[in-house]
PDB file of C-alpha atoms in Angstrom:
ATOM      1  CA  UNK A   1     112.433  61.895  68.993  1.00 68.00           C
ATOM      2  CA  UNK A   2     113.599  58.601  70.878  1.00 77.00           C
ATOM      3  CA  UNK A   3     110.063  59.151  73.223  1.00 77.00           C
ATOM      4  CA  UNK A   4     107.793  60.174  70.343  1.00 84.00           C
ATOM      5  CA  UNK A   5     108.900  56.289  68.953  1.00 85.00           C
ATOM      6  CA  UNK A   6     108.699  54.721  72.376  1.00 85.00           C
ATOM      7  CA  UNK A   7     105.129  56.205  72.785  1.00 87.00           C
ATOM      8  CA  UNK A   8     104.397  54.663  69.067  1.00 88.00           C
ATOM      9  CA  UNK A   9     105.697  51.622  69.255  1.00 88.00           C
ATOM     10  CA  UNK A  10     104.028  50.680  72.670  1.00 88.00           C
ATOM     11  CA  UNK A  11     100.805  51.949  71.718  1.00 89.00           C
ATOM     12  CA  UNK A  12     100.715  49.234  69.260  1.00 89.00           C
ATOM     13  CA  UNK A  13     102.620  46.933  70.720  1.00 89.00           C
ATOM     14  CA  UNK A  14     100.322  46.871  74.483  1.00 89.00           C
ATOM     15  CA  UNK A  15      97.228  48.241  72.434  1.00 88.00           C
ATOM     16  CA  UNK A  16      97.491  45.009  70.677  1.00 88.00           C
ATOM     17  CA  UNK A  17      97.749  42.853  73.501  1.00 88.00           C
ATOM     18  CA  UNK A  18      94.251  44.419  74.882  1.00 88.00           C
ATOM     19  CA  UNK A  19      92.810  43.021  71.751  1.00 87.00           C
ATOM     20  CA  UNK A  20      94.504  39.656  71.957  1.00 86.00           C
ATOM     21  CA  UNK A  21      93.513  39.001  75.530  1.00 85.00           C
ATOM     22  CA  UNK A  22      89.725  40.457  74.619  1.00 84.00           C
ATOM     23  CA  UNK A  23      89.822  37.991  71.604  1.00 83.00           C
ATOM     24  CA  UNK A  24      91.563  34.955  73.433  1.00 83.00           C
ATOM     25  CA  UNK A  25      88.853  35.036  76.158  1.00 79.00           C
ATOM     26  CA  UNK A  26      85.684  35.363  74.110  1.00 78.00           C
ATOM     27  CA  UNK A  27      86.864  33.117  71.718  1.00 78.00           C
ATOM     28  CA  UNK A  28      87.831  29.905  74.741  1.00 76.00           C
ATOM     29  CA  UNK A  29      84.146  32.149  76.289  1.00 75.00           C
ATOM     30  CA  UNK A  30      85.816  31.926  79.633  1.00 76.00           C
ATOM     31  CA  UNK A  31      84.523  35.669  79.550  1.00 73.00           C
ATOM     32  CA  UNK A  32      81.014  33.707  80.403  1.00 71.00           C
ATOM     33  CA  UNK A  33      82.325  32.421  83.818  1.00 74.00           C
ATOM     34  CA  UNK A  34      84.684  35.494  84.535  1.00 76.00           C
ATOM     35  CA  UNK A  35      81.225  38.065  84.177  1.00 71.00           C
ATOM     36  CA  UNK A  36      79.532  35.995  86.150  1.00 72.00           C
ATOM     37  CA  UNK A  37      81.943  36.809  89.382  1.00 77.00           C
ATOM     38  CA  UNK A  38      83.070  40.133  88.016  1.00 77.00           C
ATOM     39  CA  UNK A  39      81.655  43.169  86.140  1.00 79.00           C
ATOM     40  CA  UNK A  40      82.360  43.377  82.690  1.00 75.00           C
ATOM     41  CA  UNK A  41      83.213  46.987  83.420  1.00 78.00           C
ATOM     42  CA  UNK A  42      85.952  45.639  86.086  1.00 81.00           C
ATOM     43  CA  UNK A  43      87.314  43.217  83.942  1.00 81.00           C
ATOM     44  CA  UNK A  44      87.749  45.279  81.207  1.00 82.00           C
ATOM     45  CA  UNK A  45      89.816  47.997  84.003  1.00 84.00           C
ATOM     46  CA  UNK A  46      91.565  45.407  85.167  1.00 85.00           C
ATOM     47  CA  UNK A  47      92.619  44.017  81.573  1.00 85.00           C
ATOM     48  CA  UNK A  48      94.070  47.531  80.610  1.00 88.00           C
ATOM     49  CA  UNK A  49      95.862  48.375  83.917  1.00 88.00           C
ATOM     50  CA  UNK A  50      97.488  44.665  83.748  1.00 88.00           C
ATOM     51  CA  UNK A  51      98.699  45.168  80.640  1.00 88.00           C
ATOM     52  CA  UNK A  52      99.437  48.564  81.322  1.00 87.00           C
ATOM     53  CA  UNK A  53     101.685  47.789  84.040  1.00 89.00           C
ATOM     54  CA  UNK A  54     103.985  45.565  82.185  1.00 86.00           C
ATOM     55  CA  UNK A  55     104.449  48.254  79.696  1.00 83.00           C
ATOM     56  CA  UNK A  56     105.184  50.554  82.331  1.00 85.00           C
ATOM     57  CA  UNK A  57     107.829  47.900  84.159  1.00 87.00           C
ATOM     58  CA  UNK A  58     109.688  47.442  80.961  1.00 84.00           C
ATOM     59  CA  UNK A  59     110.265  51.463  80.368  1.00 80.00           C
ATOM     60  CA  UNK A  60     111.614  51.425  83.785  1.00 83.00           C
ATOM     61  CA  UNK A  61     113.914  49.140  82.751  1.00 87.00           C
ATOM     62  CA  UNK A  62     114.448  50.363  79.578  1.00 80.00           C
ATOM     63  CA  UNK A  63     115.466  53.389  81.543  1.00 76.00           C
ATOM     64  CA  UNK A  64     117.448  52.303  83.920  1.00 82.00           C
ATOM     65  CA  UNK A  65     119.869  50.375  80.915  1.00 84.00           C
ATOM     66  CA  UNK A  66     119.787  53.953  79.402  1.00 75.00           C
ATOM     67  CA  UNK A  67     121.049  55.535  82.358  1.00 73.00           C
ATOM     68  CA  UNK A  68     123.534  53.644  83.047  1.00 80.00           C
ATOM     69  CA  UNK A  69     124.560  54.428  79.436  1.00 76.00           C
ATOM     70  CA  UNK A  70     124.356  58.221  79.336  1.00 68.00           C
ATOM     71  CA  UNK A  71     126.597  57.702  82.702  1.00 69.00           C
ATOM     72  CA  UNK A  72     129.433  55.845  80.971  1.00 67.00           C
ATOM     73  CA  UNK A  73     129.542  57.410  78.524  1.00 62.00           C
ATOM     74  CA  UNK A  74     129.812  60.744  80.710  1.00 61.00           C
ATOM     75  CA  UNK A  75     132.692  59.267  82.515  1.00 60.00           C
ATOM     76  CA  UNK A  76     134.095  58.630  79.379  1.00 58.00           C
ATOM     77  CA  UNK A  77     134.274  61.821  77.626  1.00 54.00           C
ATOM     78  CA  UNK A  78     134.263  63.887  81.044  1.00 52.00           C
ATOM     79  CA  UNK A  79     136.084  66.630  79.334  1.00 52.00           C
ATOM     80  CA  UNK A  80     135.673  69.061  76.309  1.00 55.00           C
ATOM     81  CA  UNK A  81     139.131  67.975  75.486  1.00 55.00           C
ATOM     82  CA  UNK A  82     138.030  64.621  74.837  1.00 55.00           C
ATOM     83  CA  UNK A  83     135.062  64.920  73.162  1.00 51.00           C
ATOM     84  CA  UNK A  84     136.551  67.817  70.512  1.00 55.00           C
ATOM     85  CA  UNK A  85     139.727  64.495  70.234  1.00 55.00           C
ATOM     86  CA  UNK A  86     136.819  62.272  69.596  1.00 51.00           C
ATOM     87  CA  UNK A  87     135.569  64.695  66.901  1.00 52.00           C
ATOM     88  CA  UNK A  88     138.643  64.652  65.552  1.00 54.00           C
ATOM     89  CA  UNK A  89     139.080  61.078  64.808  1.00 54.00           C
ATOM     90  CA  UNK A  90     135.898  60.514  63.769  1.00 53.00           C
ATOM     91  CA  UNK A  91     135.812  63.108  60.858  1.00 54.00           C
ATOM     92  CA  UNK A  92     132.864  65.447  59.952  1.00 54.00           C
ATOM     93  CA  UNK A  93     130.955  64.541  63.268  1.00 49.00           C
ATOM     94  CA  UNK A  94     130.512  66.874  65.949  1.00 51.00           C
ATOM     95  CA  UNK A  95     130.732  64.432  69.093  1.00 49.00           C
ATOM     96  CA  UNK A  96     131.453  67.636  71.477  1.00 50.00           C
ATOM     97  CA  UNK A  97     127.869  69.045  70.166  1.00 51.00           C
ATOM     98  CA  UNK A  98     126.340  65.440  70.563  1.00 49.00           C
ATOM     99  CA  UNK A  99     126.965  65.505  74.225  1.00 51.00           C
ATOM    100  CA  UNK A 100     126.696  69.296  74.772  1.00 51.00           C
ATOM    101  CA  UNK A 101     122.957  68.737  73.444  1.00 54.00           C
ATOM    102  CA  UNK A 102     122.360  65.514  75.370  1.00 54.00           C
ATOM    103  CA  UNK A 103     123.368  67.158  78.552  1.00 55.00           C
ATOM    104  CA  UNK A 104     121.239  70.425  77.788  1.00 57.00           C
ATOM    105  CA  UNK A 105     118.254  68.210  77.746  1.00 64.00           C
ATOM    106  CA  UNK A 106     115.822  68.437  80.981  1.00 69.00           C
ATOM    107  CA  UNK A 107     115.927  65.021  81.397  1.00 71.00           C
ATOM    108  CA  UNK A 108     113.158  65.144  84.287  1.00 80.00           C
ATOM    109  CA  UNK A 109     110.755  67.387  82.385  1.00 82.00           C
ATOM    110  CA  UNK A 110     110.585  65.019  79.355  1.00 83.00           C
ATOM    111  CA  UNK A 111     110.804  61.803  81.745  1.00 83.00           C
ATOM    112  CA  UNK A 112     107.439  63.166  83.535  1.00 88.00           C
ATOM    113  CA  UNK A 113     105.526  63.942  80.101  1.00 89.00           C
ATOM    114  CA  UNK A 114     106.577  61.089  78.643  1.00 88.00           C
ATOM    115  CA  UNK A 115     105.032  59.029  81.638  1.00 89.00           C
ATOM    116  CA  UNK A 116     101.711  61.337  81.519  1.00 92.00           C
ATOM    117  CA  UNK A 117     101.427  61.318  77.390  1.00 92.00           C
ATOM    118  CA  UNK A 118     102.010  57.351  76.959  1.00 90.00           C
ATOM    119  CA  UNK A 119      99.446  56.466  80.144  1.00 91.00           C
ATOM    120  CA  UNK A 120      96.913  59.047  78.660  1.00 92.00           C
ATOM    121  CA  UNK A 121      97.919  57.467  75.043  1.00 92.00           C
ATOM    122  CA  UNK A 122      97.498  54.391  76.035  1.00 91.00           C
ATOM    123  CA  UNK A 123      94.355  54.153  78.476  1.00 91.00           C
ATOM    124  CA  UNK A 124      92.819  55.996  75.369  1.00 92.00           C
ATOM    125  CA  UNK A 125      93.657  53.527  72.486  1.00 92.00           C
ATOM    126  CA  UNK A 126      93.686  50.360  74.406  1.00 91.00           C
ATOM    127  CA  UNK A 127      89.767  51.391  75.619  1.00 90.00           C
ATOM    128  CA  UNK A 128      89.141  51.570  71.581  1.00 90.00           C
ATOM    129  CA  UNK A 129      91.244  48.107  71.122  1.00 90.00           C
ATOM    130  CA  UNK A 130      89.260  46.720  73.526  1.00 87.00           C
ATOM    131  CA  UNK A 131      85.955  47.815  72.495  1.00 86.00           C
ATOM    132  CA  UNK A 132      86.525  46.570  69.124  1.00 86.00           C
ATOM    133  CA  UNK A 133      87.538  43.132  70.223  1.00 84.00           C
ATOM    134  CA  UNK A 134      85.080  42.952  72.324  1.00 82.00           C
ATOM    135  CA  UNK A 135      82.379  43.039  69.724  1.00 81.00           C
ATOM    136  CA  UNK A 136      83.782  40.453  67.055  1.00 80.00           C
ATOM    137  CA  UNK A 137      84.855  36.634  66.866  1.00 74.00           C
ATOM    138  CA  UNK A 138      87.834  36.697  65.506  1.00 73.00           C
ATOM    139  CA  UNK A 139      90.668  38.766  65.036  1.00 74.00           C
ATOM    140  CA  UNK A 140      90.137  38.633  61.202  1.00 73.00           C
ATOM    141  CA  UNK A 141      86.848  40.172  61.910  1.00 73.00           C
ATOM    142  CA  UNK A 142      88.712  43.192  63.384  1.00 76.00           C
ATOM    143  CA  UNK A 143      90.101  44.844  60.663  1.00 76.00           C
ATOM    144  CA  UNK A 144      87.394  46.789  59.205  1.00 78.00           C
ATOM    145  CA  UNK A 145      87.400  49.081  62.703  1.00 80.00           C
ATOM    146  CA  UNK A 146      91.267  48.857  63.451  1.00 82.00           C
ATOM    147  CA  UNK A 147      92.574  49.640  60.057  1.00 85.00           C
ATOM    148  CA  UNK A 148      91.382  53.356  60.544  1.00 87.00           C
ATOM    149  CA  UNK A 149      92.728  53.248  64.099  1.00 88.00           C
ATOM    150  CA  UNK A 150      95.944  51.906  62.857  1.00 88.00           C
ATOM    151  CA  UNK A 151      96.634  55.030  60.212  1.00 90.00           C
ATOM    152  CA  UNK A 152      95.400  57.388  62.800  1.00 90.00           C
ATOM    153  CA  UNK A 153      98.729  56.239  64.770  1.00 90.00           C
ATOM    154  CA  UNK A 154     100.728  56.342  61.980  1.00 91.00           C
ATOM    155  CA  UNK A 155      99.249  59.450  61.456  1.00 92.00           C
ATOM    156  CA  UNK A 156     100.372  60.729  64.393  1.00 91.00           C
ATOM    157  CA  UNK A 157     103.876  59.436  64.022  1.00 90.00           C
ATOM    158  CA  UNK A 158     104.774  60.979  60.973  1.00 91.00           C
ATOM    159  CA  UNK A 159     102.993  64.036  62.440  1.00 89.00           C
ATOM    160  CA  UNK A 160     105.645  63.753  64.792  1.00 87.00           C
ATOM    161  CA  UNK A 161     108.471  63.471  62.277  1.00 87.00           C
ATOM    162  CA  UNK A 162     107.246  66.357  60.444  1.00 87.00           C
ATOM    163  CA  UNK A 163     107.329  68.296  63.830  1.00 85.00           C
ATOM    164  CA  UNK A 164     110.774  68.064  64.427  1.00 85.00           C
ATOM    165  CA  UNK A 165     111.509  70.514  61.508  1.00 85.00           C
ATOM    166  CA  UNK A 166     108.482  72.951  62.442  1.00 85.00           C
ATOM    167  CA  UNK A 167     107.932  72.455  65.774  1.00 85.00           C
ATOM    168  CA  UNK A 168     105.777  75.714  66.050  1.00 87.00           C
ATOM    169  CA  UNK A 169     103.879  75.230  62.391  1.00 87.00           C
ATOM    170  CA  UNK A 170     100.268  74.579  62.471  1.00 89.00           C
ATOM    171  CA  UNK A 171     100.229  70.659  61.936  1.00 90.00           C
ATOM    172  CA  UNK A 172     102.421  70.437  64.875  1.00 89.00           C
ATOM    173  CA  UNK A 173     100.052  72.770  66.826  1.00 91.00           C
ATOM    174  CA  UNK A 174      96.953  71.312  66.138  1.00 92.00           C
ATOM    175  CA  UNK A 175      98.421  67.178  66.064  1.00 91.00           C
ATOM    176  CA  UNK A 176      99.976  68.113  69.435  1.00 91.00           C
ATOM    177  CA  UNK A 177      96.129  69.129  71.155  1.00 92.00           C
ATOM    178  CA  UNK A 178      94.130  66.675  69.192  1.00 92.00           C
ATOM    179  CA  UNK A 179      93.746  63.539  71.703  1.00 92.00           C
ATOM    180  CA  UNK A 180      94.544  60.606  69.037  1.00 92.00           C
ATOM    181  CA  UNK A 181      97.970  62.437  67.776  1.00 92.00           C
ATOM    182  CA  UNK A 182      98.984  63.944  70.735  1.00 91.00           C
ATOM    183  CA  UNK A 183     100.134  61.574  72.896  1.00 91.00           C
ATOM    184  CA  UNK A 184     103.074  61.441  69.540  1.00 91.00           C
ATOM    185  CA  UNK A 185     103.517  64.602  68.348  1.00 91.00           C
ATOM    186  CA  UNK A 186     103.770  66.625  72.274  1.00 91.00           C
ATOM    187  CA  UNK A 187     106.887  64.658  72.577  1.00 88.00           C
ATOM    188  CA  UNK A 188     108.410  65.777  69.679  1.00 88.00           C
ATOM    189  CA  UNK A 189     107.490  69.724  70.503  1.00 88.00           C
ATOM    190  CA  UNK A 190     108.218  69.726  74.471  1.00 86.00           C
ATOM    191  CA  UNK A 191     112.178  69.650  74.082  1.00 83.00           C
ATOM    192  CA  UNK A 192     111.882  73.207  71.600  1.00 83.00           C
ATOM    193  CA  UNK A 193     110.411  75.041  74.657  1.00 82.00           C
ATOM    194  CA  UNK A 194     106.731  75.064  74.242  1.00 86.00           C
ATOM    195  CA  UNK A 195     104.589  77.219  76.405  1.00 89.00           C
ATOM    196  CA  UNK A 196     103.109  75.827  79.798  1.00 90.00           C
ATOM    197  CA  UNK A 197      99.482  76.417  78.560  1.00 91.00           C
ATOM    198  CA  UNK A 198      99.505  74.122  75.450  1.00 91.00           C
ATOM    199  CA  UNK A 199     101.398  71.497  77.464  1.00 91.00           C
ATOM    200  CA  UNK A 200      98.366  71.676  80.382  1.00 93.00           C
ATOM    201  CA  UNK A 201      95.671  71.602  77.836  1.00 94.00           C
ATOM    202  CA  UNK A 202      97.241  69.307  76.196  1.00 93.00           C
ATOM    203  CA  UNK A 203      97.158  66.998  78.760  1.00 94.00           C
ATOM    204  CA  UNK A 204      93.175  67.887  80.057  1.00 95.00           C
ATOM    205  CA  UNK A 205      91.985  67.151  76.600  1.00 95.00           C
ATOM    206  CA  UNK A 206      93.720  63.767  76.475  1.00 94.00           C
ATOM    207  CA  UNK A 207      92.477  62.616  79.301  1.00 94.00           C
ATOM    208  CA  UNK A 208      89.344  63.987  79.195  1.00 93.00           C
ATOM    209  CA  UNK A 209      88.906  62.019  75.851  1.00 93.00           C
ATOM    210  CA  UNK A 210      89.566  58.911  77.554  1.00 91.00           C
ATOM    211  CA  UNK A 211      86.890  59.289  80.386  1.00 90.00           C
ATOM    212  CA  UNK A 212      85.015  59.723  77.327  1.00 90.00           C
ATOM    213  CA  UNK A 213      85.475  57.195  75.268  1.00 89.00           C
ATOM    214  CA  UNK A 214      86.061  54.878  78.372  1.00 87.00           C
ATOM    215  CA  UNK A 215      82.617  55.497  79.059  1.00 85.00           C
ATOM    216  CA  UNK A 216      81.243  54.397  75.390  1.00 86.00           C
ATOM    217  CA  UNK A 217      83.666  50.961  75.336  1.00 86.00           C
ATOM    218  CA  UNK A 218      82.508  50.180  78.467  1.00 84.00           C
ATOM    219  CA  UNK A 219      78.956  50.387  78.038  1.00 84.00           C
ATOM    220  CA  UNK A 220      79.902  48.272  74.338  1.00 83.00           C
ATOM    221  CA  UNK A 221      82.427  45.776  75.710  1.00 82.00           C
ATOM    222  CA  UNK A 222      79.706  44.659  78.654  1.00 80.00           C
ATOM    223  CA  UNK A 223      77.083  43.508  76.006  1.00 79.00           C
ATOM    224  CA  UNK A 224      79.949  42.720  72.690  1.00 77.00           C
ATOM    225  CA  UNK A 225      82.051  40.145  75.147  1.00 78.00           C
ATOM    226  CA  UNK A 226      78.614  38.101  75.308  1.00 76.00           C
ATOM    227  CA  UNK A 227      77.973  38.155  71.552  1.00 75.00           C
ATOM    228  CA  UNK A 228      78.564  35.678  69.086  1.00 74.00           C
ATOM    229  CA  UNK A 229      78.033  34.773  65.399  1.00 70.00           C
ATOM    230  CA  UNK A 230      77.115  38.185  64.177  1.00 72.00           C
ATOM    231  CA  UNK A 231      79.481  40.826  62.664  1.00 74.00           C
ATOM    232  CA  UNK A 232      78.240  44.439  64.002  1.00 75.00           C
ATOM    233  CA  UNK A 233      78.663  47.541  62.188  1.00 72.00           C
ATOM    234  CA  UNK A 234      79.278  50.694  64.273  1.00 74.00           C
ATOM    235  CA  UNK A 235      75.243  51.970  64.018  1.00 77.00           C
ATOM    236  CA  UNK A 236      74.018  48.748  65.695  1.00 78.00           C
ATOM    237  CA  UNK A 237      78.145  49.464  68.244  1.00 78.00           C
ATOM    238  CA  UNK A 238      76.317  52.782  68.684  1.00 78.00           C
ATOM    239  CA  UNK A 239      72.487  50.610  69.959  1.00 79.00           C
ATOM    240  CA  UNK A 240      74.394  48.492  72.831  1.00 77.00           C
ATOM    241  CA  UNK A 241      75.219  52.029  74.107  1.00 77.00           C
ATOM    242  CA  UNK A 242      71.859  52.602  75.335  1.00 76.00           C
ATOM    243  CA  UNK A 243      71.275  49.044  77.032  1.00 73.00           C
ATOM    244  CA  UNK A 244      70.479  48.959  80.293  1.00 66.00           C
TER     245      UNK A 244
END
């Protein structure tokens, strides 16, 4: 559950970020010199993988601090003996089944799709925070297209919560393929064993999605970065696809 959170709260948290730095630079319009060296198409790349990065460089760290954790705390309770004494003086908890079910974990299996499902996650939403930003003046201005973007997340996280009682039920089937939940609710389903296939396809449909919708805030964030004074609704969003 500790990745399905991670995954959350960095979506947000970097997601967010895209917006500001969209926002910041159309509203100083240093965008207006930056396009005029540099596709708005490779700015907008180069925005997300930034960002990206230093979300990526802080799990890494993150990661590191917890493995250095996990490993004291093997060294500390390196026998059964101890951990059933721990038990012991701590009552009702079962510290020897703590660490019996920590240590059954594949850590590398859920260390690789937690790497693939919060880059796929993340590519995908901050295109759609970036789009967005790209086409208003002000972050005020953003709310009437990230509000539903903001429940879909939250959606997905208590999609995820729900999944760790019914890991095999239909909402957890269906949130764990669907390319806005997934990224979420995968996490949550992976440690119970889950086949191979749903994992795979899984993974094709996110990232198919995001070429997808890559495509569409691209083709929006070139002509929305260069507009001002006018509050678009998503029919006339859905016009600046077809500019040339």
């Amino acid at each position: 559950m500790i990745f399905t959170i991670l995954i959350y709260m960095f979506i947000l948290l970097y997601g967010n970020m895209v917006m500001q730095a969209v926002l910041e630079e159309k509203k100083s319009r240093i965008v207006e010199v930056m396009v005029s060296s540099v596709k708005p198409v490779n700015l907008l790349i180069g925005k997300i993988v930034g960002i990206g990065l230093v979300g990526i460089t802080q799990l890494v760290i993150w990661g590191v601090l917890a493995g250095i954790l996990f490993s004291g705390m093997s060294l500390f309770i390196s026998s059964p003996e101890q951990a059933a004494a721990m038990s012991a003086d701590m009552g009702d908890f079962d510290m020897e089944g703590l660490v019996g079910s920590i240590m059954g974990i594949n850590w590398f299996e859920m260390a690789l799709y937690f790497l693939i499902f919060f880059v796929g996650g993340y590519v995908l939403y901050a295109s759609i925070f970036a789009m967005f930003a790209s086409a208003v003046d002000s972050e005020e201005d953003t709310s009437q297209f990230m509000t539903p973007v903001t429940l879909l997340i939250m959606f997905a996280f208590f999609a995820g919560f729900y999944s760790v009682s019914n890991p095999d039920g239909p909402l957890a089937f269906w949130t764990s393929l669907i390319p806005f939940t997934s990224p979420i609710v995968m996490m949550v389903r992976i440690p119970f064993g889950i086949p191979l296939w749903e994992k795979l396809l899984s993974v094709a449909l996110l990232y198919g999605t995001f070429i997808l919708i890559s495509f569409f805030a691209a083709k929006i964030y070139r002509v929305g970065i260069l507009m001002y004074g006018k509050k678009p609704n998503l029919k006339e969003m859905m016009k600046w696809i077809t500019y040339k």
